[in-house]
Coordinates of C-alpha atoms and ligand atoms in Angstrom, one line a residue:
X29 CA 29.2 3.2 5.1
X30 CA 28.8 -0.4 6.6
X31 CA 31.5 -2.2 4.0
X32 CA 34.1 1.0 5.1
X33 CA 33.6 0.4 9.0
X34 CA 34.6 -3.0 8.1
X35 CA 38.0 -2.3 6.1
X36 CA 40.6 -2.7 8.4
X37 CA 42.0 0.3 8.5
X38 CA 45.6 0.1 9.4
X39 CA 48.2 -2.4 9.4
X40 CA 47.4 -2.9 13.7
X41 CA 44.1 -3.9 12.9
X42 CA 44.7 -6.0 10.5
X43 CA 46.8 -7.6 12.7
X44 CA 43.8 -8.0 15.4
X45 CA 41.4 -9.3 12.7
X46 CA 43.7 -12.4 11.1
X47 CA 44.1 -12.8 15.1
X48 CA 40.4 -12.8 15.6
X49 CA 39.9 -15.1 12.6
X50 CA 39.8 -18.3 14.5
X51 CA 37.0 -17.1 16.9
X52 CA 35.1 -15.3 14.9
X53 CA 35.4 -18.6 12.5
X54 CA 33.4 -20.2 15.6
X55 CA 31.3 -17.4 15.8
X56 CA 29.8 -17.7 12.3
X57 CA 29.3 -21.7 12.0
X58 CA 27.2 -20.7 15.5
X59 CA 25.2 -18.3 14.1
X60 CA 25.0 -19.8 10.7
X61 CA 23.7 -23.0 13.0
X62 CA 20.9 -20.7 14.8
X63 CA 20.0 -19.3 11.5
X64 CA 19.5 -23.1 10.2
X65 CA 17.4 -24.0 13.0
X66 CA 15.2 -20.7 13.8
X67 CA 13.4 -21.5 10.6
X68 CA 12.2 -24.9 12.4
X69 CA 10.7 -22.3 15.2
X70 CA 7.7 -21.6 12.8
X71 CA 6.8 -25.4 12.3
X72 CA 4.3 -25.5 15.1
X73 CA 1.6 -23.2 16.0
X74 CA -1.5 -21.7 14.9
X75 CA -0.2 -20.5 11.5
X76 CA 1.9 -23.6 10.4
X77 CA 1.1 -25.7 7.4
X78 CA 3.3 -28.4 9.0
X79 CA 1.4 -28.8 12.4
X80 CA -1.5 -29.6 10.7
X81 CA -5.3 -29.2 12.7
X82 CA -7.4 -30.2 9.5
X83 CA -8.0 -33.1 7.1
X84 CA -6.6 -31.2 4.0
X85 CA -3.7 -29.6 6.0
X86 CA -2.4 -33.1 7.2
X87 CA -2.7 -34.2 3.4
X88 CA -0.5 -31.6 2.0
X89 CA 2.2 -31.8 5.0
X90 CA 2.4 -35.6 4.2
X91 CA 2.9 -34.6 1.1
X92 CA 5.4 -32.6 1.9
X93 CA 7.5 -34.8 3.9
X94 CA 7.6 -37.6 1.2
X95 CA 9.0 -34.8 -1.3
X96 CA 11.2 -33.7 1.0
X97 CA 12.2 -37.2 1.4
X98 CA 12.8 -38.0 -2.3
X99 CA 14.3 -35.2 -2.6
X100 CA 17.0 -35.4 0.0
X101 CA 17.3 -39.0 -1.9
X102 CA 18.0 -37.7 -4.6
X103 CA 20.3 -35.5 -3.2
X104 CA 22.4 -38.1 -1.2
X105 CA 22.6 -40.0 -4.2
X106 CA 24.2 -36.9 -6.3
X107 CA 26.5 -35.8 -3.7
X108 CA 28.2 -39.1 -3.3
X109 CA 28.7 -39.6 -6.9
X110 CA 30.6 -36.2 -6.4
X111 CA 32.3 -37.2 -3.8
X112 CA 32.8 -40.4 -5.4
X113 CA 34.5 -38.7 -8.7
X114 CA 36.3 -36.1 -6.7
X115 CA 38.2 -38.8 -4.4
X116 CA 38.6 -41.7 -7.1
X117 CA 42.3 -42.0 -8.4
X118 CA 43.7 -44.2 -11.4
X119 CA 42.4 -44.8 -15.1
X120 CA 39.5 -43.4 -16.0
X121 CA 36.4 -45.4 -16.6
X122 CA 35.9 -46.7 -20.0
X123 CA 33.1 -44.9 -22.0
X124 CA 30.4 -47.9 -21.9
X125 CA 31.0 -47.7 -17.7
X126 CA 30.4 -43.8 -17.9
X127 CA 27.3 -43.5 -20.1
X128 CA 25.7 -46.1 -18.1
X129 CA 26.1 -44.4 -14.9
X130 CA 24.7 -40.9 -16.9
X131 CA 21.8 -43.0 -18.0
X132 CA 20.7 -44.9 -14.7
X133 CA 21.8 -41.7 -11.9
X134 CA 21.0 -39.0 -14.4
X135 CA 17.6 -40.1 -15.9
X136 CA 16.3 -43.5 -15.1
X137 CA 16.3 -43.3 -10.9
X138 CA 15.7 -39.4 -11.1
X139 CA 12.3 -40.3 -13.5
X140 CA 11.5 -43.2 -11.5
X141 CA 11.2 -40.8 -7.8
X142 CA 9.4 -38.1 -9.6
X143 CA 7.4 -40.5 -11.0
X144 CA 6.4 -42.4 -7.8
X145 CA 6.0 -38.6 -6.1
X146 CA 3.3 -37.9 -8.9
X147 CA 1.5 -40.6 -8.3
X148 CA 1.5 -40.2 -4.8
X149 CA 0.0 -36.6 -4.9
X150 CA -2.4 -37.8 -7.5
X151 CA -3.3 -40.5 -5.1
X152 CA -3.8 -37.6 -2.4
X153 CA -6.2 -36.0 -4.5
X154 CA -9.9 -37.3 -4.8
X155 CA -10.0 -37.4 -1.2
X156 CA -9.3 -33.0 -1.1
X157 CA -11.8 -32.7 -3.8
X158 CA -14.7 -34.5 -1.7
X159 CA -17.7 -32.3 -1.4
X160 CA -19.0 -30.3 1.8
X161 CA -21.7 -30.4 4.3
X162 CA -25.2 -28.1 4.6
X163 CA -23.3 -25.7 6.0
X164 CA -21.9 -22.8 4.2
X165 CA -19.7 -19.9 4.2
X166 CA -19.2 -17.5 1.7
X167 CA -15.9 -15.2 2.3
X168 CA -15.3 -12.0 0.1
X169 CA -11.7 -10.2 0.7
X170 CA -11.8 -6.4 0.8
X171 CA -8.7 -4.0 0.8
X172 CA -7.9 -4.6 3.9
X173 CA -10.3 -7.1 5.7
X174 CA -12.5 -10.9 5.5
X175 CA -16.3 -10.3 5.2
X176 CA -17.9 -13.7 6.4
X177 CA -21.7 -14.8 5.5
X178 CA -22.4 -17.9 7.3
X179 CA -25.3 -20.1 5.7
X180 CA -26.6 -22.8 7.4
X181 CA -29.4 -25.0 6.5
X182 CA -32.7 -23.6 7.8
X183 CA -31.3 -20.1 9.1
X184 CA -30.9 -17.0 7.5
X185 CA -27.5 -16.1 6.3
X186 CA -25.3 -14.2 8.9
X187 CA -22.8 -11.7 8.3
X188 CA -19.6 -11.3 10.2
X189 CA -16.1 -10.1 9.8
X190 CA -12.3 -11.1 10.6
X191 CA -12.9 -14.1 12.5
X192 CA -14.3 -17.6 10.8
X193 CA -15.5 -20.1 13.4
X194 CA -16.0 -23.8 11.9
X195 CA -17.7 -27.1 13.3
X196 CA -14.9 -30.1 14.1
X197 CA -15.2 -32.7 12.4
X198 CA -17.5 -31.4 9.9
X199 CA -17.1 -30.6 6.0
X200 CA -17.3 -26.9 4.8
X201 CA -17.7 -25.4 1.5
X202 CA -16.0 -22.0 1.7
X203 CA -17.2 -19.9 -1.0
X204 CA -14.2 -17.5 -1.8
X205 CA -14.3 -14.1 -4.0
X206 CA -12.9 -10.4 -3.9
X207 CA -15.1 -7.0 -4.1
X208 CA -11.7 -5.2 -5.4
X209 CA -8.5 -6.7 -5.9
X210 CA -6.9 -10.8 -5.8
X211 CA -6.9 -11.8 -2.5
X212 CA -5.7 -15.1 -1.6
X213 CA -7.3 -17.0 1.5
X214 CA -5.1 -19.2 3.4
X215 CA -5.6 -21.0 6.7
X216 CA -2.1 -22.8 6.6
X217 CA -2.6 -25.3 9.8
X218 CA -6.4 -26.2 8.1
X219 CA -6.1 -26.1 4.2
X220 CA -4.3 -25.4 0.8
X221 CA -4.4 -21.2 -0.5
X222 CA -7.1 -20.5 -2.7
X223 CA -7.3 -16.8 -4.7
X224 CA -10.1 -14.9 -4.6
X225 CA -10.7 -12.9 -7.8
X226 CA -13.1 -10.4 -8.4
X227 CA -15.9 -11.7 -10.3
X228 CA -15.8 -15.3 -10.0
X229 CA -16.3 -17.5 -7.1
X230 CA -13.5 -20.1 -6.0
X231 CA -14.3 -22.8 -4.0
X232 CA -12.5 -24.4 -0.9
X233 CA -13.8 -27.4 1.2
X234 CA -12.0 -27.6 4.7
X235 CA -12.6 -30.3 7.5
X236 CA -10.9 -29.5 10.4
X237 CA -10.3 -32.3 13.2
X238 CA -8.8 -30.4 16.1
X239 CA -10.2 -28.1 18.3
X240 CA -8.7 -24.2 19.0
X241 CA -7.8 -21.6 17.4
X242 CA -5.7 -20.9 14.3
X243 CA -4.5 -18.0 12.1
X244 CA -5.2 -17.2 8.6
X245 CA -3.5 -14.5 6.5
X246 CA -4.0 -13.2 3.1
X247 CA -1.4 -14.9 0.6
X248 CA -1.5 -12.6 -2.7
X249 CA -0.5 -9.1 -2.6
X250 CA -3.5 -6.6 -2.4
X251 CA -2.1 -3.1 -1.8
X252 CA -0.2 -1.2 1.4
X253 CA -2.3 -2.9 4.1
X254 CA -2.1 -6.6 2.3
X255 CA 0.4 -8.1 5.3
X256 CA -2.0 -6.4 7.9
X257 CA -4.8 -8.6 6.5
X258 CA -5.1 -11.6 9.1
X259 CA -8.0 -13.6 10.4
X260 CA -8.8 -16.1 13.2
X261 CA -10.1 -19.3 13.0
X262 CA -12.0 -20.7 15.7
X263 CA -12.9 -24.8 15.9
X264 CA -15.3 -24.9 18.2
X265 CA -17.6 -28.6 18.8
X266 CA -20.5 -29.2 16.7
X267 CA -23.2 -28.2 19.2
X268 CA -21.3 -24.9 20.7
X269 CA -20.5 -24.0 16.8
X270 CA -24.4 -24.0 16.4
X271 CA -25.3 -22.0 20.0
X272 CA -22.9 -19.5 18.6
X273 CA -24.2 -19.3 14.9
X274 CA -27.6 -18.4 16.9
X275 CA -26.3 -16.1 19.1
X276 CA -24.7 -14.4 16.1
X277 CA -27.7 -14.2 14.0
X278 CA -29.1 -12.4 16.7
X279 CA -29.6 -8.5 16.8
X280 CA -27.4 -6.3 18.9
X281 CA -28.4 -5.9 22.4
X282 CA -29.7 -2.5 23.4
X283 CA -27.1 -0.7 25.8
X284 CA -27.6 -2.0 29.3
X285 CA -26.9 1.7 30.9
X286 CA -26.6 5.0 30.1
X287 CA -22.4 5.9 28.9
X288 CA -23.3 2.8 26.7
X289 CA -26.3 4.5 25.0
X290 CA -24.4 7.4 25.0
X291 CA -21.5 5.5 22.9
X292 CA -24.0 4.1 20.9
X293 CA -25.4 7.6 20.5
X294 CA -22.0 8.7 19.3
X295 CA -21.3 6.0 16.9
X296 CA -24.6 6.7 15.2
X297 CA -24.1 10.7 15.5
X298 CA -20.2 10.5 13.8
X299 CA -21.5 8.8 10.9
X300 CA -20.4 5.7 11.1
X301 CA -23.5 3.5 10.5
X302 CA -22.9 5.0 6.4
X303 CA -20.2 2.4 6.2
X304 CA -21.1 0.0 8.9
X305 CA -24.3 -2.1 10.2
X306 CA -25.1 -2.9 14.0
X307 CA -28.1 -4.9 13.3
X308 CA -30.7 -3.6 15.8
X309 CA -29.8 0.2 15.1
X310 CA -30.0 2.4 12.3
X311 CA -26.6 1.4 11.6
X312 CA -26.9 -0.1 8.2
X313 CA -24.1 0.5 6.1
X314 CA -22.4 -2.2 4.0
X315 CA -19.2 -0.8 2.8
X316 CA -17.4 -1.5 6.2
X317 CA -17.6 -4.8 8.4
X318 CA -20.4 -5.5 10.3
X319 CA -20.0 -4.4 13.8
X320 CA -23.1 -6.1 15.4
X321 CA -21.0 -8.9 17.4
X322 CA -18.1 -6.8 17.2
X323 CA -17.1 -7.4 21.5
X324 CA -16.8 -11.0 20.8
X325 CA -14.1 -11.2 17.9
X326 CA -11.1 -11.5 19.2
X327 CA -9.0 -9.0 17.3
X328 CA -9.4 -5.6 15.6
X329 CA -9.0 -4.6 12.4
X330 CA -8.8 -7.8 10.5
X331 CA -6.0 -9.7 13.4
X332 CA -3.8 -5.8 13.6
X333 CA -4.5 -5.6 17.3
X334 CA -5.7 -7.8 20.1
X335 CA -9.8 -6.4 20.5
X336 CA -9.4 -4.2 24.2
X337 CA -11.0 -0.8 24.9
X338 CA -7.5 0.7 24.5
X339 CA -7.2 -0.9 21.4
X340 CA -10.8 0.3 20.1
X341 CA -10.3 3.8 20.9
X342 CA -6.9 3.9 18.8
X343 CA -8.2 2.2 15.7
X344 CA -11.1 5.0 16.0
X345 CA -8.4 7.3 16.2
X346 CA -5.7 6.7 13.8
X347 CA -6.7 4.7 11.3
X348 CA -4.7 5.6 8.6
X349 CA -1.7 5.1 10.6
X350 CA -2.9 1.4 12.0
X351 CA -3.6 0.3 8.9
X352 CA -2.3 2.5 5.7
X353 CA -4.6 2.7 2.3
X354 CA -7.5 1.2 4.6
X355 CA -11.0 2.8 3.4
X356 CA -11.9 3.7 6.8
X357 CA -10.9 7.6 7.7
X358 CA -9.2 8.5 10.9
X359 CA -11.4 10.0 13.6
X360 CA -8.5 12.3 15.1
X361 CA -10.8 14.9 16.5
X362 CA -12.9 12.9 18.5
X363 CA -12.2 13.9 22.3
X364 CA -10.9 11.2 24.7
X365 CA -14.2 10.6 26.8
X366 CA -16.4 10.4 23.1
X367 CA -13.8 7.4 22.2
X368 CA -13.7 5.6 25.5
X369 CA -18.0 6.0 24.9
X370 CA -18.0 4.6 21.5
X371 CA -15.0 1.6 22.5
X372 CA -17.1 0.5 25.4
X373 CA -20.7 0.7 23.5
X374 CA -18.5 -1.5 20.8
X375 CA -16.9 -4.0 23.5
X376 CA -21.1 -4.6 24.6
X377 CA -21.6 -5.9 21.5
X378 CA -21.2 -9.4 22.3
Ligands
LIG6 CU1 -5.5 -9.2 0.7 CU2 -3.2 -9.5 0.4

C-alpha cells in the first residue's frame, strides 16, 4: 500500500517529483541530522548509563568514552587510507611498500589500541569488585514486579516493593535472584546489569555519590509485561536513609477515620490480603507485593503509573489491561465508591 502511494503515477507527477528532488534532498540530510542527534536526547537523565550518579556507573561511562575514542581512532585512521588509495594517481606501490602498510595499519596499530583498551578495563576492574557495607538488600524479580528486603545491621529485615532507596556515599551488596523467569536488574545511571536467575543468587555492589532519584528497568526479556517492569531509585543522605528504613519497618497505621476503615474493610473483604500483606492487618499474603507503605512509593505497579488515587482505583480495576500476563486479576465489578474506599485506605499507607 505504502510503496504504491509512492510510485509516481503518471508522467505529470513524475515531472513534480524530479522537480521536488532538490528540496526534498534538503529535507532528508535535515531529518537524517535530527535523527543523528535525538539519540544524544537520552544521554542525560534518570535512566542514562552516560550521566552517571554512582561510583560503578562513572567507571563504565569512562570506559566507554575511551572505547569510543579508540575506536573512532581507529576509524580515522582506516578512512584516510581509503581516501588515501582512492585519490592517489601514478605507479602503484612496490610490493615491500604495500605489505608493510597491511602489516603496521592492519595488525600491529589495530593490536596495539585493543591491547591498551584491555588493559584499561582490566585496570577498571578490582575497584567494581570491592566489597559492600553492613547494609543489605536482597531483590527477587517476579513476572512483572521488584520485591525488596532491606537488611540492615541490628534491624529486622523489611520488605518492600518497586522502589529501592540507598544511602549516598555508602557501599551496598544487592543480593539479586528470580522466583520465575531471568530477570535482569539494571539501574543504568548507578551500575552495570546483572541477571537474576531462578535458583542462584547473583551479586551486585553499588555506591552511589549523588543524591535524587533514578530509574531502573528490567533488561532480559521476562514475558508480555517485561517492558512494564520499572523501578525507582531513591538516594537519600545517610541519616534520612536510616529515619526512613525505621519508618518502613514499622506496621501500617490504623485508618485515621471512618471511609478509611471502610477501605481497609474492603480490601480485607475482596480478598486481597491472599496475595498481599499490610503488616498490622490480617493481610498476610506473600504472592503479591507488600502493600504496607504502599502511599509512600512513588509509582504503581512496578513504575506503569505515577501512584494517585485515580491511578489506584484503575490498577484495581483493569489490571489485566494495565499490565497484560500480570498474576494479579482485574477487579472490574467493584462499584466506583468501593474503589475510591480501597485507593484512599491504600494512599494512608504511608
Ligand atoms: Cu523482568 Cu524483563
Amino acid at each position: 500500500m505504502a510503496q504504491a502511494a509512492l510510485q509516481p503515477q503518471s508522467k505529470h507527477e513524475r515531472g513534480q517529483m524530479a522537480a521536488g528532488r532538490g528540496r526534498g534532498g534538503r529535507d532528508a540530510a535535515r531529518r537524517a541530522m535530527l535523527l543523528a542527534v535525538l539519540p544524544l536526547a537520552g544521554c542525560d537523565g534518570v535512566q542514562s548509563a552516560l550521566d552517571p550518579g554512582g561510583f560503578e556507573a562513572a567507571a563504565v561511562a569512562r570506559l566507554f568514552w575511551v572505547m569510543l575514542g579508540g575506536a573512532v581512532a581507529i576509524w580515522l585512521g582506516v578512512m584516510a587510507l581509503a581516501l588515501f588509495a582512492q585519490r592517489r594517481r601514478g605507479e602503484p606501490w612496490p610490493e615491500r611498500r604495500a605489505g608493510r602498510l597491511v602489516l603496521w595499519g592492519g595488525a600491529v596499530v589495530p593490536t596495539l589500541i585493543l591491547a591498551a583498551l584491555l588493559a584499561y578495563g582490566l585496570v577498571l576492574m578490582p575497584a567494581l569488585r570491592e566489597p559492600g557495607g553492613p547494609l543489605r538488600i536482597a531483590v527477587e524479580g517476579e513476572q512483572f514486579w521488584w520485591r525488596v528486603r532491606y537488611q540492615a545491621p541490628g534491624q529486622a529485615p523489611v520488605e518492600a516493593a518497586n522502589e529501592i532507596r540507598l544511602p549516598r556515599g555508602q557501599r551496598v551488596e544487592l543480593s539479586l535472584s528470580a522466583r520465575d523467569v531471568i530477570h535482569s536488574f539494571w539501574i543504568p545511571a548507578l551500575a552495570g546489569k546483572m541477571d537474576m536467575i531462578p535458583g542462584r543468587a547473583t551479586r551486585l555492589v553499588l555506591e552511589p555519590t549523588e543524591l535524587g532519584r533514578f530509574r531502573g528497568a528490567c533488561a532480559e526479556f521476562c514475558g508480555a509485561s517485561h517492558a512494564l517492569m520499572a523501578f525507582t531509585v531513591e538516594v537519600m543522605e545517610p541519616e534520612a536513609f536510616a529515619a526512613w528504613l525505621r519508618a518502613q519497618a514499622a506496621p501500617a497505621p490504623a485508618p485515621a477515620e471512618p471511609p478509611l476503615a471502610e477501605g481497609q474493610r474492603l480490601f480485607l473483604a475482596e480478598g486481597c490480603g491472599a496475595c498481599h500483606a499490610v503488616r498490622g492487618t490480617a493481610a498476610r499474603g506473600q504472592l503479591g507485593p507488600d502493600l504496607t507503605h504502599l502511599g509512600s512509593r512513588p509509582s504503581l505497579g512496578a513504575g506503569l503509573l505515577d501512584n494517585t488515587r485515580e491511578h489506584r482505583m484503575r490498577f484495581i480495576r483493569e489490571t489485566d489491561r494495565l499490565k497484560p500476563a500480570a498474576r494479579m486479576p482485574a477487579y472490574a465489578g467493584l462499584a466506583e465508591p468501593e474503589l475510591a474506599a480501597i485507593a484512599d485506605w491504600l494512599g494512608s499507607l504511608r
